[in-house]
PDB file of C-alpha atoms in Angstrom:
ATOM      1  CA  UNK A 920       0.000   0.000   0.000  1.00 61.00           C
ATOM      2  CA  UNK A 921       1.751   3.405  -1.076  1.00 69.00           C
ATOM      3  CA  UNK A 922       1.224   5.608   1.458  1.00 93.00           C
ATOM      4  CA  UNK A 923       1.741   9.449  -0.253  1.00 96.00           C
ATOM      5  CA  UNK A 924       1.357   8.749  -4.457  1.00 96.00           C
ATOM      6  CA  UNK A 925       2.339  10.883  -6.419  1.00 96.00           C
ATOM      7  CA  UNK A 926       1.216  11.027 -10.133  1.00 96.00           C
ATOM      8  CA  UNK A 927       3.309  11.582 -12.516  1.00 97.00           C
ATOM      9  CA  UNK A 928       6.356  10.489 -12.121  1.00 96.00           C
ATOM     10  CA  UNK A 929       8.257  12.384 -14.669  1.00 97.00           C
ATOM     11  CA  UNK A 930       6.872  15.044 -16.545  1.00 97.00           C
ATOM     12  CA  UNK A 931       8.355  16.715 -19.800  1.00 97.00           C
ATOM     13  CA  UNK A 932       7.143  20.161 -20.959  1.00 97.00           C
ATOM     14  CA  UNK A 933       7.671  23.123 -22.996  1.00 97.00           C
ATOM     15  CA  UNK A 934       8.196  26.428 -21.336  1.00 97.00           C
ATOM     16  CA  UNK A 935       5.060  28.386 -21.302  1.00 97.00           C
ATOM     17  CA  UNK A 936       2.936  25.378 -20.623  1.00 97.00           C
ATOM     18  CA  UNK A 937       1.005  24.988 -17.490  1.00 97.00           C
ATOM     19  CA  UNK A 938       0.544  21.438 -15.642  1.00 97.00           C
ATOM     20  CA  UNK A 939      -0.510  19.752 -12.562  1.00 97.00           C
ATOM     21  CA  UNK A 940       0.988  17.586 -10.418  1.00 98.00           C
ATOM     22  CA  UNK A 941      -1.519  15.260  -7.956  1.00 97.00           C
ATOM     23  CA  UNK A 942      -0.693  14.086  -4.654  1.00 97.00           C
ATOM     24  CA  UNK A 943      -2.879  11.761  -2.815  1.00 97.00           C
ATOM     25  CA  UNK A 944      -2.367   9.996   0.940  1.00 97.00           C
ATOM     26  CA  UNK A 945      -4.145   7.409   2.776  1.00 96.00           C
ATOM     27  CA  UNK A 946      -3.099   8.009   6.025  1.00 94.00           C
ATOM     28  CA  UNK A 947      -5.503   9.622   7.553  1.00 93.00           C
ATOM     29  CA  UNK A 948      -3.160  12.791   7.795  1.00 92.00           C
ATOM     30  CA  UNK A 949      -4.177  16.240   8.650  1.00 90.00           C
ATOM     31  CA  UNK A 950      -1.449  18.209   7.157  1.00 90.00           C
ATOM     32  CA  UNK A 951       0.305  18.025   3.325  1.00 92.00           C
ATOM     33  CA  UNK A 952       3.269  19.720   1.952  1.00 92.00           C
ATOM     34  CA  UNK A 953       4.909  20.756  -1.676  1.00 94.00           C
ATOM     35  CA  UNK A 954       8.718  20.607  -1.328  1.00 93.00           C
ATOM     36  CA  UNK A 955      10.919  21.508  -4.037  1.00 94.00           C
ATOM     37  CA  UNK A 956      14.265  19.932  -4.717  1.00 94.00           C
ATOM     38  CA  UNK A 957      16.420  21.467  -7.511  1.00 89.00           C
ATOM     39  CA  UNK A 958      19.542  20.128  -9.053  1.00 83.00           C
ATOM     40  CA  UNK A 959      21.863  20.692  -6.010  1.00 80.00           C
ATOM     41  CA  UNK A 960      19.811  18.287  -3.943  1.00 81.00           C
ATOM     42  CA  UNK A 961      18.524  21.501  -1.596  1.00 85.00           C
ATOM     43  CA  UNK A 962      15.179  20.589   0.214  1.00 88.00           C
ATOM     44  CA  UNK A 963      12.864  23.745  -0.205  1.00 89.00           C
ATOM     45  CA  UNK A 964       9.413  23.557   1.069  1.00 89.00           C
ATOM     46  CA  UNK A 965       6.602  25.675  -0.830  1.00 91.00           C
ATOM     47  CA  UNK A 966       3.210  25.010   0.583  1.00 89.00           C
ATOM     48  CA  UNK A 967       1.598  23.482   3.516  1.00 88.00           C
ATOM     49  CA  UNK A 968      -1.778  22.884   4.078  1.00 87.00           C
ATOM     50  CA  UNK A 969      -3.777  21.544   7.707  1.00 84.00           C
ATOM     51  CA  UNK A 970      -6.993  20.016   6.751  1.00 80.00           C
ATOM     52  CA  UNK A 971      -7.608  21.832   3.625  1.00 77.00           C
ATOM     53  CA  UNK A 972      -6.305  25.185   4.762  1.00 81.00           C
ATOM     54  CA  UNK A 973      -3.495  27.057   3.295  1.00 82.00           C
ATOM     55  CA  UNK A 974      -0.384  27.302   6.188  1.00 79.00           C
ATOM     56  CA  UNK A 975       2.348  27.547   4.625  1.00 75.00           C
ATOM     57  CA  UNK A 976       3.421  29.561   1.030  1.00 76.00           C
ATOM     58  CA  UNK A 977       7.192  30.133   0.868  1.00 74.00           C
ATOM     59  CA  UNK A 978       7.551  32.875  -1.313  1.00 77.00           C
ATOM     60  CA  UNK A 979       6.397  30.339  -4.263  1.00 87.00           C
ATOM     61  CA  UNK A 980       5.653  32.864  -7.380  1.00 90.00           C
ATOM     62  CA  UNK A 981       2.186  33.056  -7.849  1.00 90.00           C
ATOM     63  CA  UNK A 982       2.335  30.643 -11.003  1.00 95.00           C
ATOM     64  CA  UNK A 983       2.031  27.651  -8.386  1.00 94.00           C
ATOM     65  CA  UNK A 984      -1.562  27.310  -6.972  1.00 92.00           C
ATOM     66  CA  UNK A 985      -1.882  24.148  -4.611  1.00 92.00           C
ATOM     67  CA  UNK A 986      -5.432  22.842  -4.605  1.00 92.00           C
ATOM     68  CA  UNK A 987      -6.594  20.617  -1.518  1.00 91.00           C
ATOM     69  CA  UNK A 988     -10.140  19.398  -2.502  1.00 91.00           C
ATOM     70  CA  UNK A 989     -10.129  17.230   0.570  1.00 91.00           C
ATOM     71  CA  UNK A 990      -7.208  16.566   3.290  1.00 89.00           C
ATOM     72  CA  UNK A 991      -6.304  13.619   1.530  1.00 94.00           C
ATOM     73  CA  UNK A 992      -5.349  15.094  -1.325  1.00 95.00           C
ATOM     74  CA  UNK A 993      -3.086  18.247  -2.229  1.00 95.00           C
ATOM     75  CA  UNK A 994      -2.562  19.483  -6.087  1.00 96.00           C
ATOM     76  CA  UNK A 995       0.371  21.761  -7.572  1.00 96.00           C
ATOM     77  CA  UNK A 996      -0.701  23.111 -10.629  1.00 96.00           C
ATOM     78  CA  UNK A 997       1.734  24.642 -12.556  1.00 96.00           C
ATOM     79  CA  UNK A 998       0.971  27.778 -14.843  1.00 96.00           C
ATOM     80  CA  UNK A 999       3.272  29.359 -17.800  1.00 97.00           C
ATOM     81  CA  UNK A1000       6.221  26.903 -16.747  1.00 97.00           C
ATOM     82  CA  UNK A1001       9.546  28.362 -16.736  1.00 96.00           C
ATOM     83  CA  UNK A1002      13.144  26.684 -17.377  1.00 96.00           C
ATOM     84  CA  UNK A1003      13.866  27.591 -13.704  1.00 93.00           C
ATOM     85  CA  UNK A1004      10.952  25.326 -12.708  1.00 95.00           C
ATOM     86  CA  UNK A1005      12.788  21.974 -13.563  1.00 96.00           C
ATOM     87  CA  UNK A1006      12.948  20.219 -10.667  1.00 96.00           C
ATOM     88  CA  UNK A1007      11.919  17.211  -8.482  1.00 97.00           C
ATOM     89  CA  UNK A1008       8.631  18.054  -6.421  1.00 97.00           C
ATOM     90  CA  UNK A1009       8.148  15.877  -3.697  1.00 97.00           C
ATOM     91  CA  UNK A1010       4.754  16.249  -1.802  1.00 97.00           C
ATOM     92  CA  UNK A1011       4.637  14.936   1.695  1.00 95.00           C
ATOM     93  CA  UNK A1012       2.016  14.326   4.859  1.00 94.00           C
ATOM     94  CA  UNK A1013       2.083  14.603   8.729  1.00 91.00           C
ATOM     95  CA  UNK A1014      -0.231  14.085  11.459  1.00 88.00           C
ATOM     96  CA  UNK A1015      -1.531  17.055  13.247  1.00 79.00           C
ATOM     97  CA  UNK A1016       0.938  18.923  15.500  1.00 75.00           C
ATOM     98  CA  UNK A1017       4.886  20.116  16.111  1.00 73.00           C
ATOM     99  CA  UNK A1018       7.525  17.546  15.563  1.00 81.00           C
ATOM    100  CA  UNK A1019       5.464  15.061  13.971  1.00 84.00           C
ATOM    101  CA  UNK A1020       7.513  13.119  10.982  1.00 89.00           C
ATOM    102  CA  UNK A1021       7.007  13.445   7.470  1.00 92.00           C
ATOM    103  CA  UNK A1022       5.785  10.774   5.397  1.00 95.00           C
ATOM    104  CA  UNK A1023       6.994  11.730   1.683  1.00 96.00           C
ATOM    105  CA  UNK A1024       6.073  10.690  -1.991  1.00 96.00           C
ATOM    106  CA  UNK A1025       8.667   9.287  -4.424  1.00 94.00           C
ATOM    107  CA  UNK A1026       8.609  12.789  -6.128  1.00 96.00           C
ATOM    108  CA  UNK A1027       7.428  13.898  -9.555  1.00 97.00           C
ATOM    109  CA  UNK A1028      10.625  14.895 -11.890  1.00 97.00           C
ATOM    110  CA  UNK A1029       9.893  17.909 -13.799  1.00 97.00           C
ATOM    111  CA  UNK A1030      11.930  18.918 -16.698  1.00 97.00           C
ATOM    112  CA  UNK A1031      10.679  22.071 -18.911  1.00 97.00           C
ATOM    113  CA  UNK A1032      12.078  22.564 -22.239  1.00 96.00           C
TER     114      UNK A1032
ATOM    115  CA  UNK B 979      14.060  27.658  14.144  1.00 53.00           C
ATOM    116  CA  UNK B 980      17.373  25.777  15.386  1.00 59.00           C
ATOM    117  CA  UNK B 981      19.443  26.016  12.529  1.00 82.00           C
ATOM    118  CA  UNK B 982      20.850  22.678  11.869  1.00 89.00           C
ATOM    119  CA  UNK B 983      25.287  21.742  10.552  1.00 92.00           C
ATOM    120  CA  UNK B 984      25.980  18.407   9.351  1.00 95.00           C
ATOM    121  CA  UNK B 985      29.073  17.038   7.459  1.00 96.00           C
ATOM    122  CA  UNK B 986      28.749  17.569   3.524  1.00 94.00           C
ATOM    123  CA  UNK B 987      29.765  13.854   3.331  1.00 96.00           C
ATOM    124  CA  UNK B 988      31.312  10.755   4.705  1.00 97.00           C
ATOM    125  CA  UNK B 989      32.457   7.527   3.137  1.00 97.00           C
ATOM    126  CA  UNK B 990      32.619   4.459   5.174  1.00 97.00           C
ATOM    127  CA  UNK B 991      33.246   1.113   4.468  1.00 97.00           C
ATOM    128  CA  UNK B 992      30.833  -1.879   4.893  1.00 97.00           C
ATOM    129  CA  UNK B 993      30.478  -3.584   8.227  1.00 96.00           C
ATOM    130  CA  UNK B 994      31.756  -0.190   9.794  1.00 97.00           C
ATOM    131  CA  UNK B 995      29.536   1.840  12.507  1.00 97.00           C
ATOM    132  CA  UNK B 996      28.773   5.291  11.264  1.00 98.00           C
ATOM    133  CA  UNK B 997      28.201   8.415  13.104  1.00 98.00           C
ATOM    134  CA  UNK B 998      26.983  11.620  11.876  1.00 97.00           C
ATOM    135  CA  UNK B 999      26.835  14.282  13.743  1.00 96.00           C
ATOM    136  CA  UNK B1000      24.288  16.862  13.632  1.00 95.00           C
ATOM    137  CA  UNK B1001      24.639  20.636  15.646  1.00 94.00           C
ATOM    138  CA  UNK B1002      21.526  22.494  16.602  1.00 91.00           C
ATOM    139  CA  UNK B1003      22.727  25.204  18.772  1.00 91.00           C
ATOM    140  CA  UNK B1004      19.227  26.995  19.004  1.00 87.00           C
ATOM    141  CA  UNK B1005      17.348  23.980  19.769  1.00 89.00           C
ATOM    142  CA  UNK B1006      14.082  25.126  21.798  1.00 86.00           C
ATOM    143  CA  UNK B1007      12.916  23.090  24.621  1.00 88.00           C
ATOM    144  CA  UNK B1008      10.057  21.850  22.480  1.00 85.00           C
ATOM    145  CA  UNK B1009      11.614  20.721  19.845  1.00 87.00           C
ATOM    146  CA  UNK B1010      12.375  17.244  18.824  1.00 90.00           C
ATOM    147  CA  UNK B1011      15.274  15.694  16.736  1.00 92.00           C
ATOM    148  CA  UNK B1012      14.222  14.284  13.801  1.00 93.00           C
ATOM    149  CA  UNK B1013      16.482  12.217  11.193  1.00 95.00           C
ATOM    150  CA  UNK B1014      15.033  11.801   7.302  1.00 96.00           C
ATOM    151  CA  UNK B1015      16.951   9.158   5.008  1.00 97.00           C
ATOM    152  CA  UNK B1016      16.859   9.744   1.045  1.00 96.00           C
ATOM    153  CA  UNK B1017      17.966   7.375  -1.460  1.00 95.00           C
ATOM    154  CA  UNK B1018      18.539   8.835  -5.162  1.00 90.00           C
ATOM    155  CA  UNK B1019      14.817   9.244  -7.047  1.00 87.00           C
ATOM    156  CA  UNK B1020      13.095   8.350  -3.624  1.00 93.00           C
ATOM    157  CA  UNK B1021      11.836  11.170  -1.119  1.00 95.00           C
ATOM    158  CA  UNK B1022      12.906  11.406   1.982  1.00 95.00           C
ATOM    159  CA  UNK B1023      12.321   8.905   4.549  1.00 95.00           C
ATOM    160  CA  UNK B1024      12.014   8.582   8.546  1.00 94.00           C
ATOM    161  CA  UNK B1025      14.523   6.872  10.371  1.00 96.00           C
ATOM    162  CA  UNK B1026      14.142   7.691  13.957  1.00 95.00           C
ATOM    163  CA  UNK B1027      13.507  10.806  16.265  1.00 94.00           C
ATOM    164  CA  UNK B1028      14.185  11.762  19.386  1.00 93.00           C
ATOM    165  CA  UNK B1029      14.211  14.175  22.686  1.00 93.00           C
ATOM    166  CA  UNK B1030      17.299  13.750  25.335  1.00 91.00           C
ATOM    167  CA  UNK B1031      19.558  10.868  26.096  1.00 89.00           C
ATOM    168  CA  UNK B1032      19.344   7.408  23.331  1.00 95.00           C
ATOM    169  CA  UNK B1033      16.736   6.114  21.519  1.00 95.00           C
ATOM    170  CA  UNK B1034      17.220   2.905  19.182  1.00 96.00           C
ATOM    171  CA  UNK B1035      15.430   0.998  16.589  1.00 95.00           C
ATOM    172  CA  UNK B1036      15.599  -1.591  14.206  1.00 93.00           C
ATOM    173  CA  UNK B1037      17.702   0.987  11.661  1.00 92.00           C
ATOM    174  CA  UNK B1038      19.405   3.072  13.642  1.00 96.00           C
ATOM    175  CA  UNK B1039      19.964   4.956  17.207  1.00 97.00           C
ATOM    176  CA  UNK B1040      20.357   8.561  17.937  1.00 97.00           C
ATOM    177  CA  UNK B1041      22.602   9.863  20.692  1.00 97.00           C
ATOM    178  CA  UNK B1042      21.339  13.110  22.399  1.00 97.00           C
ATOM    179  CA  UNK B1043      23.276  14.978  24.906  1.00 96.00           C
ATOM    180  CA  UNK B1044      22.194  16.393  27.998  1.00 95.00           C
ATOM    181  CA  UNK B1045      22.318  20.201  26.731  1.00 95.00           C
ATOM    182  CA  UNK B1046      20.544  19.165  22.902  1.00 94.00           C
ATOM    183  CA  UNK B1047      22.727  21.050  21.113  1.00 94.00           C
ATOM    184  CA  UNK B1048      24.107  18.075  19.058  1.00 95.00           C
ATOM    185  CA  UNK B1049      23.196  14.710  18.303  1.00 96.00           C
ATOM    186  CA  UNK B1050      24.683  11.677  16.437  1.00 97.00           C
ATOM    187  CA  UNK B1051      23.157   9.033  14.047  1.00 97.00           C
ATOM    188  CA  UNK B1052      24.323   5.739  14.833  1.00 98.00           C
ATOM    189  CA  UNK B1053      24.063   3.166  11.919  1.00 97.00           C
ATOM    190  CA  UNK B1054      25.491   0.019  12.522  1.00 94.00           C
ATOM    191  CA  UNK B1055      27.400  -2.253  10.333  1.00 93.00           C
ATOM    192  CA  UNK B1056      26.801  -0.237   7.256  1.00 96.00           C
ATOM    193  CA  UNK B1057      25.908  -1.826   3.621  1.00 96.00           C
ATOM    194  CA  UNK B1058      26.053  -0.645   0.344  1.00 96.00           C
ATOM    195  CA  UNK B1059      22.182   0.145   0.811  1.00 95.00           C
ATOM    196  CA  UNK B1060      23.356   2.365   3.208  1.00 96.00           C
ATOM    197  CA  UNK B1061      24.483   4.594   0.810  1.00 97.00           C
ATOM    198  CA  UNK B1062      21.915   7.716   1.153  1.00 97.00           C
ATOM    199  CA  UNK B1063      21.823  11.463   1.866  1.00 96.00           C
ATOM    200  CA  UNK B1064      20.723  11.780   5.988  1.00 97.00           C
ATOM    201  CA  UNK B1065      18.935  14.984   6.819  1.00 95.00           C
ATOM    202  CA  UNK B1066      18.529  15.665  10.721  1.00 93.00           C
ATOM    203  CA  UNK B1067      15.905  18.303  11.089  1.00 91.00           C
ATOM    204  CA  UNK B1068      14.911  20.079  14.598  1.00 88.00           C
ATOM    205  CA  UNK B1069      11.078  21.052  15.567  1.00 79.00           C
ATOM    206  CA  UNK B1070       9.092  23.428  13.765  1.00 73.00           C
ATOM    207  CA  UNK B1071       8.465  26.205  13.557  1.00 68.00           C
ATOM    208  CA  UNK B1072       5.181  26.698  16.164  1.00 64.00           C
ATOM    209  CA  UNK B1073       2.217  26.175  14.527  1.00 62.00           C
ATOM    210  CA  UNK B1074       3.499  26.771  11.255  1.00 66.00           C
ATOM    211  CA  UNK B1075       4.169  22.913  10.176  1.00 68.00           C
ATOM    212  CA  UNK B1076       7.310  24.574   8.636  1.00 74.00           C
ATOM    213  CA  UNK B1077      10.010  21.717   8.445  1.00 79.00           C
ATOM    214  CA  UNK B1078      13.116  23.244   7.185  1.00 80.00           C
ATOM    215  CA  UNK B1079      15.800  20.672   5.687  1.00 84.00           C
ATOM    216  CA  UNK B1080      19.695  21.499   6.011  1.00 83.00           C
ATOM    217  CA  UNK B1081      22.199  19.944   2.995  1.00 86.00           C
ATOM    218  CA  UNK B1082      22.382  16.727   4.445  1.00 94.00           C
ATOM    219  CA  UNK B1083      24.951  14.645   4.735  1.00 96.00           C
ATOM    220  CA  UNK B1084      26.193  12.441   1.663  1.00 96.00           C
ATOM    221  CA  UNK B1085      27.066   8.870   3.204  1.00 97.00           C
ATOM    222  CA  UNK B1086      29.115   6.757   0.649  1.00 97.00           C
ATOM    223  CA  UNK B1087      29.095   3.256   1.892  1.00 97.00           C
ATOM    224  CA  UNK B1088      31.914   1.204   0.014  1.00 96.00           C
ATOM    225  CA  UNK B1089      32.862  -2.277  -0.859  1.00 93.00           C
TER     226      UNK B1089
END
């Protein structure tokens, strides 16, 4: 049983484009994440969300719009896609409160043209 | 947020113990010590967390000193499997579920 999917797992694009990325988890978590990691391996997070509710936006241009339609799922949708953007997005899913671990998804690799 | 310092990298070879350390000066006295494993094309994954003094499981333990400031990740009798970036992360910040991660540290477990 995979416990954050992530769908899909490589995506090719042309700049200008815009695309989503989905992110689903069955744990029964209240809190998801978007975390970007670019070619240097740097961890960056972008979003969090607590049961549907926007936390978290890390100074993520406003071309990224996450989408949480319930609190098991959060979307990254992706609009006029830059070169810059290429990158591995890894979404990821706690339970509620400080300290609690991080479950992650195998990441969706992103490469814009 | 305690800022977190780790080693760039390490190599070891296998059936060695390996330690990496991890400083967190600014640790508050609610935060926990948290250590994340990644293997290439694979997010991050738990290994073990922890408060004050030792706490071990079936991967690894974690060494925490009285004062918090540091702590070490204990893997024993590495394999080439072992070869991973570890991440050791501290708290969050309050109520923001804002989990920063640090460079990591590059183990290179070899034959």
């Amino acid at each position: 049983d995979t416990a954050v999917s992530q769908t899909p797992k490589y995506l090719v694009t042309q700049m200008g484009n815009d695309k989503s990325i989905k992110c689903e988890q069955n744990l029964g978590h209240d809190t998801m994440y978007w975390y970007k990691q670019d070619s240097k391996k740097f961890l960056k997070i972008m979003f969090s969300y607590n049961n549907k509710e926007l936390i978290i936006n890390e100074t993520v241009p406003n071309r990224f719009s996450p989408k949480s339609p319930d609190k098991a799922h959060l979307n990254l949708h992706i609009n006029s896609l830059e070169l810059g953007d290429s990158a591995v997005y890894f979404c990821a899913s706690s339970p509620l409160g400080s300290n609690s671990p991080l479950h992650f998804g195998n990441g969706t690799r992103l490469t814009v043209t | 947020l305690a800022k977190t310092t780790q080693p760039i990298s390490m190599d070891s070879y296998e059936g060695q113990e390996v330690n990496i350390t991890c400083s967190h000066n600014n640790i508050a006295t609610n935060d926990y010590i948290t250590w994340y494993q990644q293997f290439p094309s694979q997010g991050p994954r738990f290994i073990i967390q922890g408060y004050k003094t030792k706490v071990t499981n079936e991967v690894a333990s974690l060494f925490i000193p009285a004062d918090r400031k540091s702590s070490t990740l204990s893997l024993p009798r590495v394999s080439l499997s072992d070869t991973a970036v570890y991440y050791c992360l501290v708290g969050d910040i309050p109520g923001t579920y804002k989990y920063i991660f640090g460079t990591g540290t590059r183990l290179k477990v070899l034959a």
